[in-house]
Amino acid sequence: MSATRYTYLGPEGTFTEAALRTLPEAATRELVPMVSVPAALDAVRTGEAAAALVPIENSVEGGVTTTVDELAKGAPLMIYREVVLPITFALLVRPGTELKDIKTVTGHPVAQPQVRNWLADRLPDALWESAASNADGARLVQEGRFDAAFAGEFAAATYGLVPLVSDIHDAANAATRFVLAGRPARPAAPTGADKTSIVIWLGDDHPGALLELLQEFAVRGVNLMRIESRPTGQGIGNYCFSVDAEGHITDRRVGEALMGLKRICPQVRFLGSYPRAGMTPADVGELRAGTSDAEFLAASDWLTRCQDGRF
């Protein structure tokens, strides 16, 4: 395995690369762009790279389904950290292009919902066609295949383009969440401001099946931050659920919830416990009564005393 190589969704100039470069260790790693999310993650599975940074969630469009599905299948991978990057777009064009000259535009499919209103207002007749990434859209504009691309303004110099319009976004404070995935290992120690990600498969479809899964978290006071259903590929109506929960696997409430799920589900895939981006224990606040490790331990001790006749 190459311990010094990190892959990411390329080509150069993507928001993913910008997010990766915010990590301190990126300065000492070989950063390799890949043509797709599956390619970036497969390089980790085969040992060609130590880790891959890929987008997983957008505040406007929701989950990045390619990443969610790729982490649910194939050889297991584990998330070690996350990066949340504010997203704003620039309209990149070849030098000399004016707004009235633009007939075709491109960008990543996740970008379109974030600029749809601006596009309808300023370029209502322009034809949109999706690109593999926003940076790839910039490359296609450089090659003359499109008139303009929505991408990060930082990508302009890489592809010999200029930002015709900057700071484009339909929703204020838009952000994309990225995850750094590597091969499975012992999770990092808890920080007090952590997140645990898993994928859960239903055993069978019956009334209350999803409620049964959710109760495993609810009765232990574990807050869910995201839950998303995804088809398993085994026919209409067959779903798995991608879940992000507050807390660390070593927290008693989280560990017991995962054990409860393992008892009732045919498959549970642990994707990692890792620090929440930009959060400290002070930001998380107090736990609900009865859900701290100390209270779980006290309850366990009480049960032992009852079993020993020492109550």
XYZ file of C-alpha atoms in Angstrom:
311
model
C 0.000 0.000 0.000
C 1.168 3.532 -0.754
C 0.957 5.256 2.629
C 1.753 8.641 1.102
C -0.868 8.728 -1.655
C -4.360 10.174 -1.324
C -6.858 10.020 -4.170
C -9.769 12.370 -4.779
C -12.532 13.067 -7.283
C -10.719 14.892 -10.065
C -9.518 16.334 -12.281
C -7.463 19.118 -10.725
C -9.496 22.118 -9.670
C -12.505 20.342 -8.126
C -14.126 21.371 -4.863
C -13.006 17.941 -3.634
C -9.382 18.888 -4.176
C -9.983 22.195 -2.390
C -11.501 20.295 0.547
C -8.622 17.808 0.621
C -6.063 20.608 0.757
C -7.645 21.878 3.992
C -6.349 18.753 5.774
C -2.929 19.338 7.399
C -1.594 15.974 6.200
C -2.344 16.859 2.568
C 0.857 18.902 2.471
C 2.921 15.734 2.887
C 0.892 13.413 0.630
C 0.850 12.738 -3.084
C -2.598 13.905 -4.186
C -3.867 11.932 -7.183
C -7.026 12.962 -9.076
C -9.311 10.142 -10.241
C -12.019 10.127 -12.887
C -14.838 9.091 -10.545
C -15.800 8.410 -6.931
C -15.669 4.610 -7.471
C -12.193 4.912 -8.999
C -10.951 6.984 -6.060
C -12.305 4.481 -3.514
C -11.181 1.409 -5.473
C -7.609 2.723 -5.389
C -7.832 2.468 -1.589
C -9.326 -1.029 -1.746
C -6.487 -2.270 -3.958
C -3.776 -0.639 -1.851
C -2.769 1.908 -4.498
C -3.679 4.704 -2.076
C -3.920 5.070 1.688
C -7.134 7.114 1.604
C -9.581 8.867 -0.680
C -11.536 12.083 -0.191
C -14.975 12.041 -1.826
C -18.166 14.136 -1.550
C -21.015 12.502 0.368
C -23.611 15.173 1.151
C -24.696 18.587 -0.079
C -26.810 21.010 1.925
C -29.000 21.773 -1.104
C -29.247 18.493 -3.012
C -28.791 15.989 -0.173
C -26.763 12.808 -0.361
C -24.258 12.163 -3.138
C -25.734 8.815 -4.117
C -22.652 7.524 -5.927
C -20.604 7.802 -2.741
C -23.364 6.508 -0.459
C -23.852 3.437 -2.670
C -20.134 2.800 -3.155
C -19.496 2.756 0.601
C -22.369 0.283 1.067
C -21.006 -2.309 -1.354
C -17.717 -3.962 -2.242
C -14.814 -4.487 0.128
C -15.398 -2.545 3.365
C -13.927 0.911 3.820
C -13.946 3.162 6.861
C -14.450 6.904 7.248
C -11.712 8.569 9.303
C -12.697 12.217 9.124
C -14.960 14.681 7.381
C -14.563 18.107 5.805
C -17.380 20.621 5.313
C -16.606 23.156 2.597
C -18.718 26.265 1.819
C -19.716 26.165 -1.844
C -20.142 29.070 -4.217
C -19.773 28.932 -7.990
C -18.218 31.044 -10.690
C -19.235 31.018 -14.341
C -15.976 30.177 -16.098
C -15.505 31.067 -19.772
C -12.773 31.397 -22.361
C -11.240 34.900 -22.469
C -13.355 37.262 -24.544
C -16.648 35.419 -24.007
C -19.594 37.598 -22.951
C -22.864 36.569 -21.332
C -24.745 37.009 -24.622
C -22.386 34.510 -26.306
C -23.233 31.626 -23.959
C -25.467 28.985 -25.515
C -24.238 25.883 -23.669
C -23.205 25.394 -20.032
C -21.933 22.459 -18.017
C -21.058 21.378 -14.480
C -21.444 18.465 -12.076
C -25.061 17.255 -11.679
C -25.013 18.287 -8.000
C -24.148 21.847 -9.070
C -27.248 22.358 -11.215
C -29.793 22.582 -8.359
C -27.542 25.107 -6.632
C -27.538 27.524 -9.601
C -30.892 26.688 -11.249
C -32.608 29.977 -10.412
C -29.597 32.060 -11.432
C -29.407 30.167 -14.707
C -33.116 30.643 -15.414
C -32.836 34.365 -14.707
C -29.578 35.191 -16.483
C -29.249 32.473 -19.164
C -32.778 31.138 -19.709
C -32.044 29.776 -23.191
C -28.719 28.119 -22.416
C -28.571 24.330 -22.788
C -27.237 22.455 -19.731
C -25.301 19.203 -20.024
C -23.731 17.490 -17.002
C -20.007 16.803 -16.634
C -18.185 14.223 -14.505
C -17.122 17.016 -12.134
C -17.136 20.796 -12.062
C -13.444 20.871 -12.923
C -14.045 18.476 -15.799
C -16.669 20.931 -17.020
C -14.002 23.642 -16.968
C -11.738 21.397 -19.022
C -14.518 20.883 -21.572
C -14.926 24.647 -21.869
C -11.175 24.977 -22.409
C -11.468 22.455 -25.234
C -14.292 24.447 -26.821
C -17.004 21.838 -26.261
C -19.098 24.187 -24.082
C -19.329 27.937 -23.755
C -19.272 28.097 -19.955
C -18.946 25.961 -16.841
C -20.067 26.354 -13.240
C -17.054 25.564 -11.056
C -14.969 26.940 -8.240
C -13.326 30.228 -9.174
C -9.985 28.697 -8.163
C -10.238 26.338 -11.173
C -10.043 29.180 -13.710
C -6.257 29.483 -13.821
C -5.758 25.717 -14.140
C -7.775 25.616 -17.359
C -6.901 28.992 -18.864
C -10.374 30.399 -18.224
C -11.698 33.565 -16.607
C -14.582 34.022 -14.154
C -17.272 35.960 -16.021
C -19.517 36.027 -12.929
C -18.488 35.099 -9.375
C -20.265 34.189 -6.141
C -23.192 32.398 -7.769
C -25.543 30.438 -5.512
C -29.294 30.100 -5.169
C -29.101 29.151 -1.478
C -27.068 31.138 1.013
C -24.580 29.206 3.160
C -24.545 26.204 0.808
C -21.944 23.619 1.778
C -20.753 20.172 0.745
C -19.573 17.501 3.149
C -16.640 15.299 2.146
C -15.311 12.164 3.855
C -11.810 10.712 3.988
C -12.131 6.935 3.577
C -9.439 4.333 4.156
C -9.169 0.626 4.806
C -10.722 -0.676 8.057
C -8.745 -0.243 11.265
C -9.341 0.712 14.874
C -11.286 4.000 15.020
C -9.541 7.023 16.464
C -10.185 7.766 20.121
C -13.408 9.667 20.860
C -13.192 13.450 21.010
C -16.564 14.188 22.620
C -17.830 15.636 19.331
C -18.041 12.598 17.089
C -20.204 11.005 14.434
C -20.793 7.334 13.633
C -21.820 6.169 10.156
C -23.398 2.818 9.313
C -25.440 1.088 6.621
C -28.385 -1.075 7.720
C -30.264 -3.697 5.724
C -33.856 -4.644 6.593
C -34.523 -8.313 7.261
C -37.976 -8.280 5.676
C -40.607 -5.762 4.707
C -43.375 -5.568 7.320
C -45.373 -2.858 9.103
C -43.106 -1.012 11.513
C -39.850 -2.447 10.130
C -38.178 0.962 9.878
C -39.609 1.999 13.238
C -37.926 -1.021 14.824
C -34.568 0.179 13.523
C -35.131 3.729 14.711
C -36.170 2.570 18.170
C -32.746 1.015 18.703
C -31.353 4.557 18.585
C -34.260 6.327 20.289
C -34.451 4.220 23.448
C -30.734 4.800 24.047
C -30.834 8.533 23.421
C -28.777 8.466 20.204
C -29.599 11.373 17.914
C -29.669 10.691 14.165
C -28.110 13.355 11.952
C -28.957 11.777 8.582
C -30.918 8.760 7.346
C -31.257 7.957 3.670
C -32.839 4.967 1.960
C -31.053 3.456 -1.022
C -32.109 0.572 -3.293
C -30.144 -2.633 -2.801
C -30.368 -3.620 -6.471
C -32.303 -6.767 -5.545
C -35.673 -5.612 -6.831
C -38.299 -2.920 -6.278
C -38.987 -2.367 -2.582
C -35.633 -3.687 -1.327
C -33.764 -0.939 0.510
C -30.875 -0.360 2.833
C -30.449 2.722 5.006
C -27.388 4.938 5.252
C -27.281 6.513 8.716
C -25.176 9.125 10.509
C -25.603 9.209 14.285
C -24.158 11.440 16.965
C -21.514 9.843 19.141
C -18.663 7.348 18.970
C -18.810 3.563 18.802
C -17.050 3.422 22.183
C -19.884 5.432 23.775
C -22.103 2.964 25.604
C -25.313 4.352 24.088
C -23.958 4.078 20.544
C -22.351 0.662 21.015
C -25.529 -0.811 22.487
C -27.615 0.667 19.658
C -25.329 -0.999 17.109
C -25.570 -4.309 18.962
C -29.347 -4.005 18.953
C -29.344 -3.428 15.196
C -27.010 -6.376 14.653
C -29.475 -8.643 16.458
C -32.450 -7.733 14.249
C -30.846 -6.932 10.876
C -29.346 -9.382 8.381
C -26.454 -7.007 7.772
C -25.005 -3.913 9.417
C -21.940 -2.251 7.895
C -19.901 -0.047 10.222
C -18.426 2.873 8.274
C -16.530 4.516 11.097
C -16.610 6.848 14.097
C -14.813 10.128 13.490
C -14.671 13.776 14.618
C -17.467 16.067 13.458
C -16.122 18.854 11.270
C -15.850 22.185 13.047
C -17.333 20.892 16.300
C -16.006 20.731 19.864
C -17.501 18.986 22.910
C -18.798 22.391 24.059
C -20.802 22.671 20.821
C -22.462 19.295 21.377
C -24.026 20.199 24.714
C -25.277 18.002 27.521
C -26.451 14.436 26.980
C -30.003 13.513 27.807
C -30.502 12.087 31.290
C -29.835 8.369 31.396
C -27.639 8.181 28.297
C -24.125 8.864 29.625
C -21.519 6.105 29.887
C -21.600 6.432 33.681
C -25.354 5.833 33.754
C -25.104 2.839 31.419
C -22.347 1.405 33.638
C -24.387 1.994 36.799
C -27.351 0.178 35.254
C -25.097 -2.735 34.277
C -23.703 -2.932 37.819
C -27.243 -2.900 39.229
C -28.234 -5.809 36.967
C -25.177 -7.787 38.105
C -26.074 -7.194 41.756
C -29.640 -8.363 41.063
C -28.338 -11.519 39.413
C -26.092 -12.152 42.434
C -28.876 -11.513 44.918
C -27.155 -8.380 46.226
C -29.848 -5.847 45.432
